[in-house]
PDB file of C-alpha atoms in Angstrom:
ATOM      1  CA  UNK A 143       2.090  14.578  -9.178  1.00 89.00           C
ATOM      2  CA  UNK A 144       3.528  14.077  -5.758  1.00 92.00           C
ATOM      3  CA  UNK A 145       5.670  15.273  -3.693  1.00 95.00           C
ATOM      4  CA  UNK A 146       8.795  13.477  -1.508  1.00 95.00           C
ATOM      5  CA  UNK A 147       8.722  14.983   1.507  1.00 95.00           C
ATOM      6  CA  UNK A 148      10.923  13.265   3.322  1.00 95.00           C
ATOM      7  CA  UNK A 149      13.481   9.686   3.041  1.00 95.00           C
ATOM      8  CA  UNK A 150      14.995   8.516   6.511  1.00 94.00           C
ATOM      9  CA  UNK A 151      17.499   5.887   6.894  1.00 93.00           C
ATOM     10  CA  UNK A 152      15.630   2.669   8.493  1.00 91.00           C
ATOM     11  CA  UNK A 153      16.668   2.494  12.627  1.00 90.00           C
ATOM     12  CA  UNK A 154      16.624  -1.816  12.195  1.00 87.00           C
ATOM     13  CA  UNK A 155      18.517  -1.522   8.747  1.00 88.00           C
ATOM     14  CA  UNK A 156      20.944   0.914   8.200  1.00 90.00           C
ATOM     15  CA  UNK A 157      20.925   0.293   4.281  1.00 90.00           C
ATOM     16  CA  UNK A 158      17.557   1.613   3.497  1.00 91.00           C
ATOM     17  CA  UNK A 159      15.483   4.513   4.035  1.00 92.00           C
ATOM     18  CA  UNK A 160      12.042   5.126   4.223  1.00 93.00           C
ATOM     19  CA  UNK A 161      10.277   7.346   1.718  1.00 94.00           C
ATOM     20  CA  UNK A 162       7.372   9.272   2.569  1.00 95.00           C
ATOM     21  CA  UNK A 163       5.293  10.400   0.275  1.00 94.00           C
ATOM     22  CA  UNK A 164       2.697  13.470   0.861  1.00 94.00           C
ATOM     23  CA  UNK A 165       3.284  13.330   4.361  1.00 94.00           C
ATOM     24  CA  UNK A 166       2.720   9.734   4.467  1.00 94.00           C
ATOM     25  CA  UNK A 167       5.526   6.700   4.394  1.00 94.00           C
ATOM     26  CA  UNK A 168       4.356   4.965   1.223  1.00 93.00           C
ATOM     27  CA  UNK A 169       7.582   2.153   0.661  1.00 91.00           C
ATOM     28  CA  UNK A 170      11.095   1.447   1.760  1.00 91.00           C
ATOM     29  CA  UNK A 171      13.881   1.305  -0.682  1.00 91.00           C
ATOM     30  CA  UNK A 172      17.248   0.788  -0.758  1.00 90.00           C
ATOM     31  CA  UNK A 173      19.822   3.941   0.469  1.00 91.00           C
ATOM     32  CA  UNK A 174      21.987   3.079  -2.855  1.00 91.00           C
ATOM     33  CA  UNK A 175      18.881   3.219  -4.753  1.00 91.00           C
ATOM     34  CA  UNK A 176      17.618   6.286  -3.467  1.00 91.00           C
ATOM     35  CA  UNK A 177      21.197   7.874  -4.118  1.00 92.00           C
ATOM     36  CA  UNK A 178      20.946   6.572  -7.548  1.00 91.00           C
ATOM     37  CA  UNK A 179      17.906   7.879  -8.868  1.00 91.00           C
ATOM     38  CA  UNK A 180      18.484  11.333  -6.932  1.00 93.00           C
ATOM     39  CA  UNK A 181      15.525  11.036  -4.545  1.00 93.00           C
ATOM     40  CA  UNK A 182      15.065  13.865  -2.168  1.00 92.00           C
ATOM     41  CA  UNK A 183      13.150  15.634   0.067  1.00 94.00           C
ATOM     42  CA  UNK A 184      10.614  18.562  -1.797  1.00 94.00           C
ATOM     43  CA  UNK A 185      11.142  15.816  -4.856  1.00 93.00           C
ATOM     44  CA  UNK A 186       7.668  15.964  -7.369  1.00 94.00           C
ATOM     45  CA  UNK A 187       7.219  12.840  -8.409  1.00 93.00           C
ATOM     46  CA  UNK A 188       4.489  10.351  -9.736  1.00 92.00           C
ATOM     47  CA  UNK A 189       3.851   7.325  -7.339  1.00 91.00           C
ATOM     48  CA  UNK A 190       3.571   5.058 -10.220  1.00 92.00           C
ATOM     49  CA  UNK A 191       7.445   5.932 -10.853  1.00 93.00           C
ATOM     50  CA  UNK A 192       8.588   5.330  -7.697  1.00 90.00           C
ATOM     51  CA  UNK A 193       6.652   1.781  -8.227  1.00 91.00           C
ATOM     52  CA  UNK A 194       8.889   0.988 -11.005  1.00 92.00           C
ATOM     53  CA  UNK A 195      11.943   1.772  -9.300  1.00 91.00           C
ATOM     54  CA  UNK A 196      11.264  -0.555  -6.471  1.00 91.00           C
ATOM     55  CA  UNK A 197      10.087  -3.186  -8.981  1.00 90.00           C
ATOM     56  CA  UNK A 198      12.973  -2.923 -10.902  1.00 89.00           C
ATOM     57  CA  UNK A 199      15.796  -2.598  -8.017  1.00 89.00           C
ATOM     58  CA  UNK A 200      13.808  -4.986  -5.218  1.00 90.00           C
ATOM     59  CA  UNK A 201      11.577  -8.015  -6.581  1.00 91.00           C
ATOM     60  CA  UNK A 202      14.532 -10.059  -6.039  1.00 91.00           C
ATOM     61  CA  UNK A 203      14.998  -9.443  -2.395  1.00 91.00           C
ATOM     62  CA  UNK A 204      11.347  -9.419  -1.828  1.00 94.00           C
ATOM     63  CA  UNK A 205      11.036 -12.689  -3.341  1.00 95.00           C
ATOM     64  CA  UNK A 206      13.779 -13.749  -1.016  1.00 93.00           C
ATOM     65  CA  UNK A 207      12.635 -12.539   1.991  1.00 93.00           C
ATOM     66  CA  UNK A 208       9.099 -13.808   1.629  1.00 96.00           C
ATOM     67  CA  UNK A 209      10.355 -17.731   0.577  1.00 95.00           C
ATOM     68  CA  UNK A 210      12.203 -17.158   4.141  1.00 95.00           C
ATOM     69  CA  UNK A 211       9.119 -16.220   5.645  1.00 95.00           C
ATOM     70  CA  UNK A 212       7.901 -18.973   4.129  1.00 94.00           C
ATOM     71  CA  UNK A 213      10.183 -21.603   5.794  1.00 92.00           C
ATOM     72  CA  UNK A 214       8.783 -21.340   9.204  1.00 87.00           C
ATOM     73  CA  UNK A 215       5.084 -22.349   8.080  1.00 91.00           C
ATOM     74  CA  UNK A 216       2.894 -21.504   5.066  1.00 93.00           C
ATOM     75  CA  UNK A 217       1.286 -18.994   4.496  1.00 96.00           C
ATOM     76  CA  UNK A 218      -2.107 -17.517   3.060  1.00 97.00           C
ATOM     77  CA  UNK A 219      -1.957 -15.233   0.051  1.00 97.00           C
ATOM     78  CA  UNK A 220      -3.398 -12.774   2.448  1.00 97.00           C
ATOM     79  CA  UNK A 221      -1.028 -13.116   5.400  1.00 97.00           C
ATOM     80  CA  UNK A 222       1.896 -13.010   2.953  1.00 97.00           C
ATOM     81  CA  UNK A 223       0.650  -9.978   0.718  1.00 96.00           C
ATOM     82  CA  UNK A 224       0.082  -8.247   4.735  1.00 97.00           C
ATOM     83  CA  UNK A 225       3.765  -9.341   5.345  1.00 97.00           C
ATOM     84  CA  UNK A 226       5.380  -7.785   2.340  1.00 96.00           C
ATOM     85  CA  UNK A 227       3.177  -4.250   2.915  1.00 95.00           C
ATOM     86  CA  UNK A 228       4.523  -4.508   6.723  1.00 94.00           C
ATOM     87  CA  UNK A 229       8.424  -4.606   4.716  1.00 92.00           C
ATOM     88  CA  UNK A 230       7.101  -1.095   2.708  1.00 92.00           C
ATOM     89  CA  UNK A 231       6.780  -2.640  -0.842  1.00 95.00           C
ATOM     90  CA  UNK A 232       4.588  -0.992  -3.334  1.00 93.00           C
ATOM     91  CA  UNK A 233       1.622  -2.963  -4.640  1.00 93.00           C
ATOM     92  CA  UNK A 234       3.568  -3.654  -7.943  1.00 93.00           C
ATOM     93  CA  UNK A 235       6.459  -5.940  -6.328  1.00 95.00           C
ATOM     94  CA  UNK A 236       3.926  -7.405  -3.637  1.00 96.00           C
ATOM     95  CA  UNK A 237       1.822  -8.824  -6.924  1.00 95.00           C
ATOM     96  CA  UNK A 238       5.098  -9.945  -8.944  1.00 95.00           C
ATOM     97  CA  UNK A 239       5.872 -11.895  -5.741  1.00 96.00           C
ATOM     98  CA  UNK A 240       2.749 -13.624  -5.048  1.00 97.00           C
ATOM     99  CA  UNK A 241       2.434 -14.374  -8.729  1.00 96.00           C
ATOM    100  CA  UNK A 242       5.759 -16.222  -8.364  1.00 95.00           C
ATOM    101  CA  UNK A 243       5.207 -17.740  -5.254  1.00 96.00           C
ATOM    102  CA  UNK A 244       1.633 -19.102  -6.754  1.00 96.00           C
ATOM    103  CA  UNK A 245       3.266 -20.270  -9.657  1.00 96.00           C
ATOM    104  CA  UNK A 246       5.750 -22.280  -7.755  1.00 93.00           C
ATOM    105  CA  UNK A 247       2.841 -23.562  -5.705  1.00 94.00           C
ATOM    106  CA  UNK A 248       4.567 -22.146  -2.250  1.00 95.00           C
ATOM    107  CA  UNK A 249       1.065 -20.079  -1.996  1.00 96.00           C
ATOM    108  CA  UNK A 250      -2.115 -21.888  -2.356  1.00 97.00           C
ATOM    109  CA  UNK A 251      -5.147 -21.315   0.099  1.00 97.00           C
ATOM    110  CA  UNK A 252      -6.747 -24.547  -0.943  1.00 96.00           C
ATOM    111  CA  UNK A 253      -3.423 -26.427   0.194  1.00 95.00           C
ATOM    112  CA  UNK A 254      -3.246 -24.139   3.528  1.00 96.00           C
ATOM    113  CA  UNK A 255      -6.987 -24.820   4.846  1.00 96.00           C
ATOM    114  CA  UNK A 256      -6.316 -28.665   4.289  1.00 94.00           C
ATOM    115  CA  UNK A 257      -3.294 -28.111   6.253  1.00 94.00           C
ATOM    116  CA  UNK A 258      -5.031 -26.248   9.008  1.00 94.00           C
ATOM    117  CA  UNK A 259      -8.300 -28.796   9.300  1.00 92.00           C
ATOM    118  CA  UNK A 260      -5.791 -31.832   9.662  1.00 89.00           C
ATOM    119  CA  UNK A 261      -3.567 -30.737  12.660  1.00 89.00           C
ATOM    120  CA  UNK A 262      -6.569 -28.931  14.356  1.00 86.00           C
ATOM    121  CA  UNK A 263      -8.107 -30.782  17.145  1.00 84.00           C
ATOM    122  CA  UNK A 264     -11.196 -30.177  19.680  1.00 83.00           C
ATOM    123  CA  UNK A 265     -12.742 -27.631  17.198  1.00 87.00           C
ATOM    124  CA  UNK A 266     -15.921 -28.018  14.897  1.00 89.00           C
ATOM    125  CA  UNK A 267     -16.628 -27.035  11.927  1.00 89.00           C
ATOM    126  CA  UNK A 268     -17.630 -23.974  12.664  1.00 90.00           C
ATOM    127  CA  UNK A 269     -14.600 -22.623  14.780  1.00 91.00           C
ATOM    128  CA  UNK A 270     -12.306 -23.971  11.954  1.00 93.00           C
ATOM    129  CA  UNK A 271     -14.219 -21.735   9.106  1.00 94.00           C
ATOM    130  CA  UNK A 272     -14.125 -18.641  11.395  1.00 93.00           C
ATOM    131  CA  UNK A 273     -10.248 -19.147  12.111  1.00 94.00           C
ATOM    132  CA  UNK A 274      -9.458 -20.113   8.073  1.00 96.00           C
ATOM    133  CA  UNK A 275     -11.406 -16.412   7.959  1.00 95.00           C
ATOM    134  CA  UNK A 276      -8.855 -14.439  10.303  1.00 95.00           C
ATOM    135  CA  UNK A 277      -6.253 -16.317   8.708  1.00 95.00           C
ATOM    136  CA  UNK A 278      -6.986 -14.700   5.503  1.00 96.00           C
ATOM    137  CA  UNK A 279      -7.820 -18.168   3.973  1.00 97.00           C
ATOM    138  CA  UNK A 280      -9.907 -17.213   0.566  1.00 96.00           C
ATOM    139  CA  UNK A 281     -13.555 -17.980   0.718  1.00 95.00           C
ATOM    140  CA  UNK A 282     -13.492 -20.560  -1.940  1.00 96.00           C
ATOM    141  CA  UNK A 283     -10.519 -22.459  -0.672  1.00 96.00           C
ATOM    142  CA  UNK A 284     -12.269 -22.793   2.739  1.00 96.00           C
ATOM    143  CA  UNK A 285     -15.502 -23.770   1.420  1.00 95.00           C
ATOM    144  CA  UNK A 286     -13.847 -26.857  -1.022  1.00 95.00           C
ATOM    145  CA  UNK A 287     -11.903 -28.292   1.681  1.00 94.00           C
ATOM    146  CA  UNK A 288     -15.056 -27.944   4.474  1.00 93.00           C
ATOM    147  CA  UNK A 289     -17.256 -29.681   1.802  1.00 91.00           C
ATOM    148  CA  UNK A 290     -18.424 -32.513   3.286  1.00 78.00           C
ATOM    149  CA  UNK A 291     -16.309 -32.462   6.249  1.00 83.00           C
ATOM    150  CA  UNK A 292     -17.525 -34.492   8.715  1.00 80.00           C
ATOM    151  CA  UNK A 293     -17.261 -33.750  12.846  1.00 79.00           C
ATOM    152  CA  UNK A 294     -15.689 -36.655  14.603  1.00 79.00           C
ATOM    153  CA  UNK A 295     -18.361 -38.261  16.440  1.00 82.00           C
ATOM    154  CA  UNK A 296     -15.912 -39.801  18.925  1.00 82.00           C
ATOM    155  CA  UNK A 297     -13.671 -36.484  19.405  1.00 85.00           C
ATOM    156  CA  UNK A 298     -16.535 -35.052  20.322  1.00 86.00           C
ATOM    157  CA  UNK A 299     -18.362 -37.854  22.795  1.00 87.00           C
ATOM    158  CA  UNK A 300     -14.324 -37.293  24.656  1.00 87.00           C
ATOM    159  CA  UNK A 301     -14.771 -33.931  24.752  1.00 87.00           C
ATOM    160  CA  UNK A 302     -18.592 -34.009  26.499  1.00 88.00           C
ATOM    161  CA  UNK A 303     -17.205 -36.479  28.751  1.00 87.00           C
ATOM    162  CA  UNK A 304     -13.939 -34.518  30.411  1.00 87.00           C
ATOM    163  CA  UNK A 305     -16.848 -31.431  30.366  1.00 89.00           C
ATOM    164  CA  UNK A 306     -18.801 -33.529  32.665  1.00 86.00           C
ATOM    165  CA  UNK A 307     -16.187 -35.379  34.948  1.00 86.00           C
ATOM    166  CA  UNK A 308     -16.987 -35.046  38.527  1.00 84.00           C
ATOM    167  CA  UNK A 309     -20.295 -33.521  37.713  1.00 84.00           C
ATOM    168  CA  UNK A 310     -23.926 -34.934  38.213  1.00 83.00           C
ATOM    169  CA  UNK A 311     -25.954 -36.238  34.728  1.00 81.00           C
ATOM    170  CA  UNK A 312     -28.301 -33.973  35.465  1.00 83.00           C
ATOM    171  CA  UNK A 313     -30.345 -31.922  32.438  1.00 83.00           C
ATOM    172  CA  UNK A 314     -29.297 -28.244  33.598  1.00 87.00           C
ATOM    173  CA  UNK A 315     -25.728 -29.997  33.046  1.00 87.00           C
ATOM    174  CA  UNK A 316     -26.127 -31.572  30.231  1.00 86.00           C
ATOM    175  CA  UNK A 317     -27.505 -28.585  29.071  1.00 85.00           C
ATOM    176  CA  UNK A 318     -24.370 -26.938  29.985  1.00 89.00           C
ATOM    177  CA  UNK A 319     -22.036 -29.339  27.933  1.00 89.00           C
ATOM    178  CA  UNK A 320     -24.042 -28.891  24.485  1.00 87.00           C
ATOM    179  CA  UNK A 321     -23.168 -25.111  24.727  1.00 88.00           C
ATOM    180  CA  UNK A 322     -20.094 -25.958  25.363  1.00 89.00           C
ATOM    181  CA  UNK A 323     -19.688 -27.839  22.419  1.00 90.00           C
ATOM    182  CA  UNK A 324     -20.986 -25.566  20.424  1.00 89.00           C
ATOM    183  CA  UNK A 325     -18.983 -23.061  22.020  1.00 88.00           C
ATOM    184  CA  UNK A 326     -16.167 -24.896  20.218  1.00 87.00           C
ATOM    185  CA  UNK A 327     -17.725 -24.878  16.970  1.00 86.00           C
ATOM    186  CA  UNK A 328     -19.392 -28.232  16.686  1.00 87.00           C
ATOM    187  CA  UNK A 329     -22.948 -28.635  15.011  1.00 85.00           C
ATOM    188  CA  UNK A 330     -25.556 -28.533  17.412  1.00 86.00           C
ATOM    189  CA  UNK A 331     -26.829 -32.410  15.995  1.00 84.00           C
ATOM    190  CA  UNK A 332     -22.958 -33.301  16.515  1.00 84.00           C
ATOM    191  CA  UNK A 333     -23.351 -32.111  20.057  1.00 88.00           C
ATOM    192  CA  UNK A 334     -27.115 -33.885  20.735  1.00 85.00           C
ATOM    193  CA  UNK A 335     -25.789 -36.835  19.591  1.00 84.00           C
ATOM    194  CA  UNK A 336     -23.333 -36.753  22.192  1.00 84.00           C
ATOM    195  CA  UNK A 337     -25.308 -35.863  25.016  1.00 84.00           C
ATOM    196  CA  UNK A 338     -27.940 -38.502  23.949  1.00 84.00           C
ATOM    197  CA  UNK A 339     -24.828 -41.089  24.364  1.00 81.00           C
ATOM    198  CA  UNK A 340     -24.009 -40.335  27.559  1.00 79.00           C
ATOM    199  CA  UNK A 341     -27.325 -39.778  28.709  1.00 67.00           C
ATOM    200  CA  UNK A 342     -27.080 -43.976  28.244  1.00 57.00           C
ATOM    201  CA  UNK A 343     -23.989 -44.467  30.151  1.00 48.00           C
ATOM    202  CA  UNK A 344     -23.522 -45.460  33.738  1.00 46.00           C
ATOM    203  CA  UNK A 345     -21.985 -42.319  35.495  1.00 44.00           C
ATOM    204  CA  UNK A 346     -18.789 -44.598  36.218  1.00 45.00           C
ATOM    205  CA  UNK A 347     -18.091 -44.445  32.559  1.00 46.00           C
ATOM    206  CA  UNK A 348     -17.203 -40.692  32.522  1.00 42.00           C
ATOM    207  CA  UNK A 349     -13.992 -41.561  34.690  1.00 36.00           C
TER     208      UNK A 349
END
């Protein structure tokens, strides 16, 4: 058993109130709610009950507020189940959402990363698995989309070239453009390749 030890009205939202639990804020509710069901301060109660009474008063709203969420850009399963613990809901509503959202096919990781690789540009392989990573993108969606993804050879023979405008062809600088590249995320054979290229070009042709 737990113990309420103290609900405060929200400062951004005047029609709920924060409950803390323990000493700690464990979810936001609504004021009416908390009226309802006689919640107060010194209160013993189970957390699992207080789950319920979100669930029961709230998935609708959550729901709601995460499909607007969801109209700016999509959204990992991750970085929408962070969102919805940000708004104070319990566990149980966060996982009735996403199961929703999943089932409508608003959330989906594999549909995200494909997203993400197609409007990225001047990034390898590499860089675009580390930032699928931070955005929460599940390991298995990231590593079916990256299979057999294939750096653009020409993106990055461009990208070597602006690295190297107004500089001499000279080894130490060529040098200096593969780590570059691979600074970016591209495979070091991706990167060779490209220096090997240009290494065959007239020093006009990087103008």
């Amino acid at each position: 058993m737990s113990e309420i030890t103290l609900i405060e009205v929200q400062k951004k939202d005047k029609t709920r109130c924060s409950v803390y639990i323990d000493g700690a804020f464990y979810c936001g509710i609504k004021a009416e709610v908390a009226v309802k069901y006689r919640l107060k301060a010194g209160m013993q109660i189970e957390k699992a009950t207080l789950d319920e009474i979100q669930l029961e008063t709230e998935k609708s709203v959550a729901l709601e507020k995460a499909l607007t969420h969801l109209s700016a850009t999509i959204k990992t399963e991750k970085q929408m189940r962070d969102f919805l613990a940000k708004k104070g809901y319990t566990q149980a509503v966060i996982e009735e959402v996403l199961q929703k959202l999943i089932s409508y096919g608003y959330i989906n990781d594999e549909n995200y990363c494909r997203s993400f690789v197609n409007s990225v540009r001047g990034k390898g392989k590499r860089a675009i698995e580390l930032e699928l990573y931070k955005r929460g993108a599940k390991k298995s969606a990231i590593s079916a989309v990256l299979e057999g993804f294939e750096e653009d050879e020409d993106e990055v023979l461009s990208l070597a070239k602006k690295h190297l405008r107004g500089k001499e062809i000279t080894k130490q600088n060529l040098q200096k453009t593969i780590k570059y590249l691979m600074g970016k995320g591209y495979d070091y054979e991706a990167c060779k390749s490209a220096i090997d290229k240009i290494g065959d070009l007239d020093e006009d042709d990087l103008f």
